[in-house]
Structures are given as structure tokens and as C-alpha cells.
Amino acid sequence: KAKEDGKNRIVAYEQKMREGIVNVLAVENDLKRALKAREFQAYYQPIVNLADGTLYGFEALARWIHPERGMVNPGEFIPVAEDTGLIVELGSQILEQACTTMNQWREKYPIANNLTVAVNISAKQFAESSLPTEVEDILQRSGLPSDNLKLEITETVVMLDAMKSVNQLNFLKSLGVMLSIDDFGTGYSSMSYLQKFPTDQLKIDLSFVQRMEKAPENIEIIRAIVNMAHSLRLRVVAEGIETERQRDLLYSLQCDYGQGYLYSRPLPEKEAEDFVKNSD
Ligand code: C2E
Ligand code: MG
Ligand code: MG
Ligand code: MG
């Protein structure tokens, strides 16, 4: 009996595995179709100066506007896109949209000349030696000046092969784009590498911000990150700010910029444009 139960469990498990594989295949095929149909849209989340709440820029975040499922969040498709390599095509579609949109805003509203749009670069994209040329081409096609573009690369990705990353970051930096290290604090950076990376900013991972009140040791972690960043002449953005209290704490810790639902959710292009218009 026990043996049979065990066997049943294994059969059930194997079936689950197969369904999992079938599901990944289904998502992969649907992703391919969606890339051709241009169903991915960049949404834009405002990033503000913590001191006075004025607009500093936006982060472009991919949304899948699915004909049957409606809006699908990145958590559901980025991992599959990454595993299948489709992230490279997806990433360049989002990069192109973000640069084109930011340049249109720049032509309409003088203030947008001083704004940056931040675009996430995945592990696979970052590993491609063709990335700098691709970024250069997209900047040229869209007309966006390079210093209005910021590339976000996660700490874990840059630290995976820190020596190689120094080179790739230098190539990107030579285009004149801004560089930001995303989800900072979740990986394992050594200060000596941070010093070698030609980065402009660190983005403190939202998990620290959201645990700040319940677990005050996170305040000390943030304080340490901000102090280290400033001593390396890097600016600091905190993501995931949802309350006034979090905002006040971060400001008192001398964090420079903030992003989160307290200010705004990620917005479709037209609504984000209103944000720019109202700041102009
Ligand atoms: P990320 O780059 O760290 O982006 C920040 C995430 O935090 C976004 O989730 C954003 O919507 C969310 N967020 C912002 N403010 C708040 C807040 O106050 N509270 C909470 N709970 N969350 C907040 P989203 O849009 O679901 O994206 C998740 C991740 O997917 C991103 O994390 C990024 O790693 C990846 N991603 C999104 N778009 C792209 C893309 O175009 N390319 C690549 N390679 N990755 C992308
Ligand atoms: Mg990001
Ligand atoms: Mg992040
Ligand atoms: Mg993230």
C-alpha cells in the first residue's frame, strides 16, 4: 500500500512536470506570436526627486497586452522570454519604444530635455557583444540624445562575471548613456568592483524599502548603501515607495530619488505624457 502511494505520487508529480513543460512551450509559442504582432507595450513609472517630489525621469516597464488575457505582468513572461532567448527581441522592442516616446516628449516639452528614461537590460541582452551597437542604432533612429537614456542592469547580472561586465559597461558608457545598477543589495557586490564600473546610479531593491518599518535593520542597510554610493559619487534611487513614512525615512537617509506607488503606478504612454506636461 505504501509502495503504491509512493508510486501514485510519482505519477502525479511526473504529470505536473509534463504540464509545466507543455505550459512553457505554450507560453514560448504565444510569445513568438506576440512579438510579431507587437503586443508588448512599454509602461512608464515616474521617478521623482525625494527632496521636492519634482519629476526626474521614468522607468519603462514591459506589459503584454494579450488579446485574450488582457494585461499580463512581466513576472509571468520575462522568465520564459529569458530562458528561450526571446528576451533579446522583446528587449529591443521596449528599448525602441522608450527612446522614441521620450524623444517625442522632448520635442513637445522643454522639461523633458532634462529627464531620463530607464530601460531594463536582461542577462542575455547584457551578454551579447552586439548590445552597444544596437543601443547606438536605436538612439540614432529615435533621435534621442544618449544622455536621456539610462540602462538598468541588475546587480546579480553585473557581478556574474565582473571582469567581463567592466568591459561591456565601458562600451555602453562610451555611447554617453547613463548606467544604473538595479535591485542593489540583493546580490553580492564588492566595493572594488563598484569603483571600476562606470555607473551613475544604484537602485536600492524594493525589499529593503518595504521591510524598513517592520525590521529596522533594513534602515541601517539602506544607510550603508547610500553612504557608500555617495562616496563613489553615485546617485541613489529607492524603488517600491508606498507610504509617506517610507519616503520621509529615505529622505532622512539622504537617498536622492524615489519611485513607487506613493507617486504613481507604471502608466500607459498617454497618461505618462500628462505627467511630463504637468511638470513642464
Ligand atoms: P524592476 O526593474 O526592479 O522594476 C521594478 C518593479 O517594481 C516593477 O514591477 C514595478 O511595477 C514595481 N513597483 C514599482 N513601485 C512599486 C511599489 O510601490 N510597490 C510594489 N509592490 N511594486 C512596485 P514590474 O513592472 O512587474 O516588473 C518586474 C520586473 O520585470 C522588473 O523589475 C524587471 O526586472 C523586469 N522587467 C520589466 N520590464 C522589463 C523589460 O522591458 N526588460 C527586461 N529585461 N526586464 C523587464
Ligand atoms: Mg528596473
Ligand atoms: Mg528593481
Ligand atoms: Mg527586479
Tab-separated table of C-alpha atoms and ligand atoms in Angstrom:
chain	number	residue	atom	x	y	z
A	1	LYS	CA	0.000	0.000	0.000
A	2	ALA	CA	2.745	2.440	0.974
A	3	LYS	CA	4.619	1.461	-2.158
A	4	GLU	CA	1.543	2.138	-4.264
A	5	ASP	CA	1.003	5.544	-2.652
A	6	GLY	CA	4.571	6.441	-3.430
A	7	LYS	CA	4.113	5.324	-6.997
A	8	ASN	CA	0.943	7.383	-7.341
A	9	ARG	CA	2.732	10.392	-6.012
A	10	ILE	CA	5.491	9.929	-8.566
A	11	VAL	CA	2.971	9.579	-11.385
A	12	ALA	CA	1.185	12.720	-10.212
A	13	TYR	CA	4.494	14.539	-9.982
A	14	GLU	CA	5.566	13.455	-13.458
A	15	GLN	CA	2.266	14.629	-14.831
A	16	LYS	CA	2.733	18.012	-13.173
A	17	MET	CA	6.211	18.247	-14.681
A	18	ARG	CA	4.864	17.457	-18.129
A	19	GLU	CA	2.154	20.058	-17.750
A	20	GLY	CA	4.830	22.507	-16.674
A	21	ILE	CA	6.860	21.798	-19.790
A	22	VAL	CA	3.799	21.985	-22.020
A	23	ASN	CA	2.938	25.296	-20.378
A	24	VAL	CA	6.393	26.751	-21.012
A	25	LEU	CA	6.158	25.616	-24.641
A	26	ALA	CA	2.725	27.188	-24.955
A	27	VAL	CA	3.965	30.461	-23.491
A	28	GLU	CA	7.017	30.369	-25.766
A	29	ASN	CA	4.870	29.966	-28.878
A	30	ASP	CA	2.488	32.645	-27.730
A	31	LEU	CA	5.434	34.974	-27.020
A	32	LYS	CA	6.761	34.458	-30.547
A	33	ARG	CA	3.374	35.297	-31.997
A	34	ALA	CA	3.019	38.316	-29.711
A	35	LEU	CA	6.423	39.710	-30.672
A	36	LYS	CA	5.403	39.580	-34.336
A	37	ALA	CA	2.040	41.146	-33.519
A	38	ARG	CA	3.747	43.844	-31.416
A	39	GLU	CA	1.605	43.177	-28.359
A	40	PHE	CA	4.243	44.406	-25.880
A	41	GLN	CA	3.911	47.934	-24.622
A	42	ALA	CA	6.288	49.971	-22.537
A	43	TYR	CA	4.543	51.449	-19.495
A	44	TYR	CA	6.239	54.321	-17.720
A	45	GLN	CA	6.623	54.770	-13.972
A	46	PRO	CA	7.673	58.236	-12.758
A	47	ILE	CA	10.860	58.648	-10.709
A	48	VAL	CA	10.992	61.805	-8.589
A	49	ASN	CA	13.429	63.893	-6.577
A	50	LEU	CA	12.815	62.913	-2.959
A	51	ALA	CA	13.537	66.448	-1.766
A	52	ASP	CA	10.660	68.148	-3.539
A	53	GLY	CA	8.758	65.496	-5.490
A	54	THR	CA	9.657	67.006	-8.872
A	55	LEU	CA	9.889	64.690	-11.844
A	56	TYR	CA	13.338	63.205	-12.515
A	57	GLY	CA	12.510	60.597	-15.147
A	58	PHE	CA	10.702	57.361	-15.860
A	59	GLU	CA	11.350	53.659	-15.826
A	60	ALA	CA	9.999	51.785	-18.849
A	61	LEU	CA	8.341	48.516	-17.778
A	62	ALA	CA	7.121	45.929	-20.262
A	63	ARG	CA	3.433	44.976	-20.312
A	64	TRP	CA	1.905	42.316	-22.529
A	65	ILE	CA	-1.453	43.460	-23.852
A	66	HIS	CA	-2.770	39.995	-24.635
A	67	PRO	CA	-5.803	39.721	-26.965
A	68	GLU	CA	-7.491	37.132	-24.695
A	69	ARG	CA	-5.842	37.504	-21.289
A	70	GLY	CA	-5.715	41.280	-21.102
A	71	MET	CA	-2.726	42.879	-19.423
A	72	VAL	CA	-0.023	40.426	-18.373
A	73	ASN	CA	2.743	41.496	-15.971
A	74	PRO	CA	6.463	40.843	-16.549
A	75	GLY	CA	6.666	38.262	-13.735
A	76	GLU	CA	4.711	35.904	-15.993
A	77	PHE	CA	6.604	36.305	-19.243
A	78	ILE	CA	10.092	37.713	-18.565
A	79	PRO	CA	11.419	34.418	-17.087
A	80	VAL	CA	10.174	32.411	-20.104
A	81	ALA	CA	11.438	35.086	-22.501
A	82	GLU	CA	14.808	34.925	-20.759
A	83	ASP	CA	15.016	31.104	-20.875
A	84	THR	CA	14.066	30.938	-24.546
A	85	GLY	CA	16.242	33.834	-25.694
A	86	LEU	CA	13.150	35.748	-26.880
A	87	ILE	CA	14.077	38.450	-24.355
A	88	VAL	CA	16.589	39.840	-26.844
A	89	GLU	CA	13.846	40.713	-29.356
A	90	LEU	CA	11.458	41.785	-26.599
A	91	GLY	CA	14.136	43.971	-25.036
A	92	SER	CA	14.890	45.730	-28.277
A	93	GLN	CA	11.193	46.416	-28.932
A	94	ILE	CA	10.851	48.008	-25.482
A	95	LEU	CA	14.095	49.960	-25.891
A	96	GLU	CA	12.929	51.313	-29.233
A	97	GLN	CA	9.524	52.331	-27.843
A	98	ALA	CA	11.069	54.009	-24.806
A	99	CYS	CA	13.591	56.014	-26.852
A	100	THR	CA	11.016	57.024	-29.458
A	101	THR	CA	8.483	58.091	-26.833
A	102	MET	CA	10.997	60.037	-24.737
A	103	ASN	CA	12.196	61.842	-27.850
A	104	GLN	CA	8.632	62.823	-28.780
A	105	TRP	CA	8.125	64.247	-25.296
A	106	ARG	CA	11.431	66.092	-25.595
A	107	GLU	CA	10.257	67.740	-28.789
A	108	LYS	CA	6.972	68.830	-27.180
A	109	TYR	CA	8.012	69.782	-23.646
A	110	PRO	CA	11.301	71.579	-22.836
A	111	ILE	CA	11.447	69.947	-19.391
A	112	ALA	CA	11.820	66.522	-20.988
A	113	ASN	CA	15.310	67.514	-22.130
A	114	ASN	CA	16.341	67.036	-18.520
A	115	LEU	CA	14.524	63.744	-17.993
A	116	THR	CA	15.867	60.245	-18.467
A	117	VAL	CA	14.052	57.103	-19.439
A	118	ALA	CA	15.434	53.983	-17.783
A	119	VAL	CA	15.197	50.681	-19.651
A	120	ASN	CA	15.845	47.254	-18.114
A	121	ILE	CA	18.508	45.130	-19.775
A	122	SER	CA	18.269	41.378	-19.164
A	123	ALA	CA	21.141	38.970	-18.519
A	124	LYS	CA	21.027	37.622	-22.088
A	125	GLN	CA	20.958	41.074	-23.657
A	126	PHE	CA	23.839	42.215	-21.483
A	127	ALA	CA	25.882	39.166	-22.505
A	128	GLU	CA	25.546	39.983	-26.218
A	129	SER	CA	28.583	41.726	-27.662
A	130	SER	CA	26.252	43.412	-30.164
A	131	LEU	CA	24.343	45.300	-27.418
A	132	PRO	CA	26.305	48.585	-27.606
A	133	THR	CA	25.874	48.773	-31.402
A	134	GLU	CA	22.197	48.007	-31.051
A	135	VAL	CA	21.727	50.744	-28.469
A	136	GLU	CA	23.617	53.148	-30.705
A	137	ASP	CA	21.377	52.267	-33.680
A	138	ILE	CA	18.199	52.733	-31.681
A	139	LEU	CA	19.392	56.092	-30.345
A	140	GLN	CA	20.128	57.192	-33.881
A	141	ARG	CA	16.783	56.010	-35.278
A	142	SER	CA	14.785	57.597	-32.470
A	143	GLY	CA	16.785	60.826	-32.353
A	144	LEU	CA	17.093	60.635	-28.547
A	145	PRO	CA	20.324	62.143	-27.165
A	146	SER	CA	22.293	59.425	-25.386
A	147	ASP	CA	22.259	61.159	-22.002
A	148	ASN	CA	18.448	60.962	-21.893
A	149	LEU	CA	18.709	57.169	-21.848
A	150	LYS	CA	19.547	55.123	-18.787
A	151	LEU	CA	20.175	51.391	-18.849
A	152	GLU	CA	19.320	49.331	-15.761
A	153	ILE	CA	21.295	46.156	-15.222
A	154	THR	CA	20.734	44.110	-12.096
A	155	GLU	CA	23.470	43.679	-9.539
A	156	THR	CA	23.399	39.871	-9.893
A	157	VAL	CA	23.923	40.146	-13.653
A	158	VAL	CA	26.877	42.532	-13.463
A	159	MET	CA	28.509	40.528	-10.677
A	160	LEU	CA	28.134	37.211	-12.531
A	161	ASP	CA	31.340	37.928	-14.413
A	162	ALA	CA	32.503	41.238	-13.033
A	163	MET	CA	35.624	41.459	-15.205
A	164	LYS	CA	33.637	40.993	-18.415
A	165	SER	CA	30.986	43.398	-17.132
A	166	VAL	CA	33.545	46.178	-16.723
A	167	ASN	CA	34.239	45.958	-20.463
A	168	GLN	CA	30.615	45.822	-21.545
A	169	LEU	CA	29.698	48.712	-19.238
A	170	ASN	CA	32.609	50.742	-20.630
A	171	PHE	CA	31.407	50.131	-24.199
A	172	LEU	CA	27.903	51.257	-23.223
A	173	LYS	CA	29.186	54.242	-21.268
A	174	SER	CA	31.239	55.383	-24.262
A	175	LEU	CA	27.938	55.960	-26.095
A	176	GLY	CA	27.105	58.572	-23.473
A	177	VAL	CA	24.190	56.686	-21.908
A	178	MET	CA	23.600	56.624	-18.154
A	179	LEU	CA	24.061	53.365	-16.288
A	180	SER	CA	22.189	52.168	-13.242
A	181	ILE	CA	22.600	49.047	-11.123
A	182	ASP	CA	19.159	47.640	-10.345
A	183	ASP	CA	17.933	45.598	-7.372
A	184	PHE	CA	21.003	46.669	-5.460
A	185	GLY	CA	21.612	44.907	-2.164
A	186	THR	CA	20.164	41.555	-3.189
A	187	GLY	CA	23.389	40.355	-4.792
A	188	TYR	CA	26.938	40.361	-3.675
A	189	SER	CA	28.924	43.361	-4.849
A	190	SER	CA	32.411	44.161	-3.823
A	191	MET	CA	33.220	47.805	-3.431
A	192	SER	CA	36.366	47.426	-5.503
A	193	TYR	CA	34.248	46.399	-8.498
A	194	LEU	CA	31.665	49.081	-7.955
A	195	GLN	CA	34.519	51.511	-8.221
A	196	LYS	CA	35.609	50.021	-11.558
A	197	PHE	CA	32.110	50.069	-13.062
A	198	PRO	CA	31.395	53.322	-14.942
A	199	THR	CA	27.931	53.559	-13.351
A	200	ASP	CA	25.946	56.645	-12.474
A	201	GLN	CA	23.417	55.285	-10.030
A	202	LEU	CA	22.357	52.482	-7.730
A	203	LYS	CA	18.758	51.424	-7.280
A	204	ILE	CA	18.025	50.043	-3.845
A	205	ASP	CA	15.897	46.932	-4.126
A	206	LEU	CA	12.302	47.396	-3.057
A	207	SER	CA	12.540	44.574	-0.499
A	208	PHE	CA	14.689	46.820	1.764
A	209	VAL	CA	12.281	49.719	1.426
A	210	GLN	CA	9.272	47.559	2.191
A	211	ARG	CA	10.837	45.912	5.264
A	212	MET	CA	12.194	49.178	6.658
A	213	GLU	CA	9.473	49.694	9.237
A	214	LYS	CA	8.931	46.113	10.420
A	215	ALA	CA	12.617	45.283	10.515
A	216	PRO	CA	14.652	48.414	11.305
A	217	GLU	CA	17.976	46.725	10.439
A	218	ASN	CA	16.951	47.478	6.858
A	219	ILE	CA	17.290	51.168	7.688
A	220	GLU	CA	20.933	50.568	8.545
A	221	ILE	CA	21.461	48.609	5.334
A	222	ILE	CA	19.996	51.471	3.328
A	223	ARG	CA	22.098	53.990	5.237
A	224	ALA	CA	25.232	51.985	4.435
A	225	ILE	CA	24.312	51.685	0.746
A	226	VAL	CA	23.606	55.420	0.427
A	227	ASN	CA	26.838	56.405	2.170
A	228	MET	CA	28.911	54.024	0.084
A	229	ALA	CA	27.203	55.147	-3.139
A	230	HIS	CA	27.749	58.815	-2.364
A	231	SER	CA	31.398	58.236	-1.532
A	232	LEU	CA	31.714	56.681	-5.021
A	233	ARG	CA	29.827	59.672	-6.494
A	234	LEU	CA	26.810	57.593	-7.418
A	235	ARG	CA	23.210	58.747	-7.084
A	236	VAL	CA	20.727	56.549	-5.268
A	237	VAL	CA	17.163	55.689	-6.241
A	238	ALA	CA	14.826	53.839	-3.884
A	239	GLU	CA	12.134	51.739	-5.543
A	240	GLY	CA	8.853	50.488	-4.123
A	241	ILE	CA	7.955	53.544	-2.010
A	242	GLU	CA	4.336	53.122	-0.983
A	243	THR	CA	3.939	55.325	2.101
A	244	GLU	CA	4.775	58.851	3.275
A	245	ARG	CA	6.643	57.303	6.191
A	246	GLN	CA	8.936	55.339	3.868
A	247	ARG	CA	9.504	58.455	1.815
A	248	ASP	CA	10.397	60.518	4.899
A	249	LEU	CA	12.783	57.855	6.195
A	250	LEU	CA	14.510	57.545	2.828
A	251	TYR	CA	14.844	61.298	2.549
A	252	SER	CA	16.369	61.477	6.022
A	253	LEU	CA	18.858	58.796	4.917
A	254	GLN	CA	19.843	61.133	2.056
A	255	CYS	CA	18.532	58.954	-0.687
A	256	ASP	CA	18.333	61.093	-3.855
A	257	TYR	CA	15.387	59.798	-5.877
A	258	GLY	CA	12.297	57.687	-5.360
A	259	GLN	CA	9.886	55.547	-7.315
A	260	GLY	CA	6.773	53.755	-6.138
A	261	TYR	CA	3.007	53.610	-5.862
A	262	LEU	CA	3.063	56.602	-3.463
A	263	TYR	CA	3.886	58.711	-6.513
A	264	SER	CA	2.393	56.657	-9.302
A	265	ARG	CA	1.929	53.196	-10.725
A	266	PRO	CA	3.515	52.438	-14.102
A	267	LEU	CA	1.363	54.285	-16.652
A	268	PRO	CA	0.499	53.807	-20.314
A	269	GLU	CA	2.259	56.247	-22.628
A	270	LYS	CA	-0.525	58.832	-22.855
A	271	GLU	CA	-1.001	59.081	-19.092
A	272	ALA	CA	2.737	59.316	-18.530
A	273	GLU	CA	2.816	62.145	-21.045
A	274	ASP	CA	0.346	64.073	-18.863
A	275	PHE	CA	2.874	63.758	-16.040
A	276	VAL	CA	5.517	65.386	-18.248
A	277	LYS	CA	3.084	68.065	-19.449
A	278	ASN	CA	2.128	68.955	-15.884
A	279	SER	CA	5.790	69.273	-14.869
A	280	ASP	CA	6.630	71.489	-17.827
B	1	C2E	P1	12.455	46.135	-11.728
B	1	C2E	O1	13.244	46.598	-12.886
B	1	C2E	O2	13.140	46.084	-10.414
B	1	C2E	O3	11.169	47.081	-11.690
B	1	C2E	C1	10.523	47.487	-10.515
B	1	C2E	C2	9.262	46.704	-10.263
B	1	C2E	O4	8.662	47.167	-9.058
B	1	C2E	C3	8.196	46.865	-11.338
B	1	C2E	O5	7.476	45.635	-11.431
B	1	C2E	C4	7.281	47.930	-10.737
B	1	C2E	O6	5.975	47.919	-11.270
B	1	C2E	C5	7.310	47.511	-9.295
B	1	C2E	N1	6.950	48.600	-8.388
B	1	C2E	C6	7.154	49.919	-8.550
B	1	C2E	N2	6.712	50.619	-7.488
B	1	C2E	C7	6.208	49.718	-6.627
B	1	C2E	C8	5.596	49.836	-5.319
B	1	C2E	O7	5.441	50.909	-4.766
B	1	C2E	N3	5.211	48.677	-4.737
B	1	C2E	C9	5.387	47.460	-5.331
B	1	C2E	N4	4.972	46.380	-4.679
B	1	C2E	N5	5.958	47.316	-6.551
B	1	C2E	C10	6.363	48.434	-7.185
B	1	C2E	P2	7.057	45.013	-12.833
B	1	C2E	O8	6.651	46.106	-13.783
B	1	C2E	O9	6.100	43.913	-12.560
B	1	C2E	O10	8.425	44.400	-13.365
B	1	C2E	C11	9.058	43.372	-12.664
B	1	C2E	C12	10.434	43.114	-13.191
B	1	C2E	O11	10.370	42.614	-14.532
B	1	C2E	C13	11.313	44.359	-13.274
B	1	C2E	O12	11.859	44.659	-12.003
B	1	C2E	C14	12.333	43.924	-14.288
B	1	C2E	O13	13.324	43.127	-13.672
B	1	C2E	C15	11.517	43.043	-15.211
B	1	C2E	N6	11.143	43.817	-16.404
B	1	C2E	C16	10.088	44.645	-16.617
B	1	C2E	N7	10.113	45.157	-17.856
B	1	C2E	C17	11.228	44.663	-18.452
B	1	C2E	C18	11.844	44.834	-19.749
B	1	C2E	O14	11.379	45.588	-20.622
B	1	C2E	N8	13.006	44.152	-19.973
B	1	C2E	C19	13.564	43.352	-19.032
B	1	C2E	N9	14.709	42.708	-19.325
B	1	C2E	N10	13.033	43.164	-17.816
B	1	C2E	C20	11.876	43.828	-17.521
B	2	MG	MG	14.444	48.180	-13.211
B	3	MG	MG	14.463	46.803	-9.234
B	4	MG	MG	13.622	43.406	-10.266
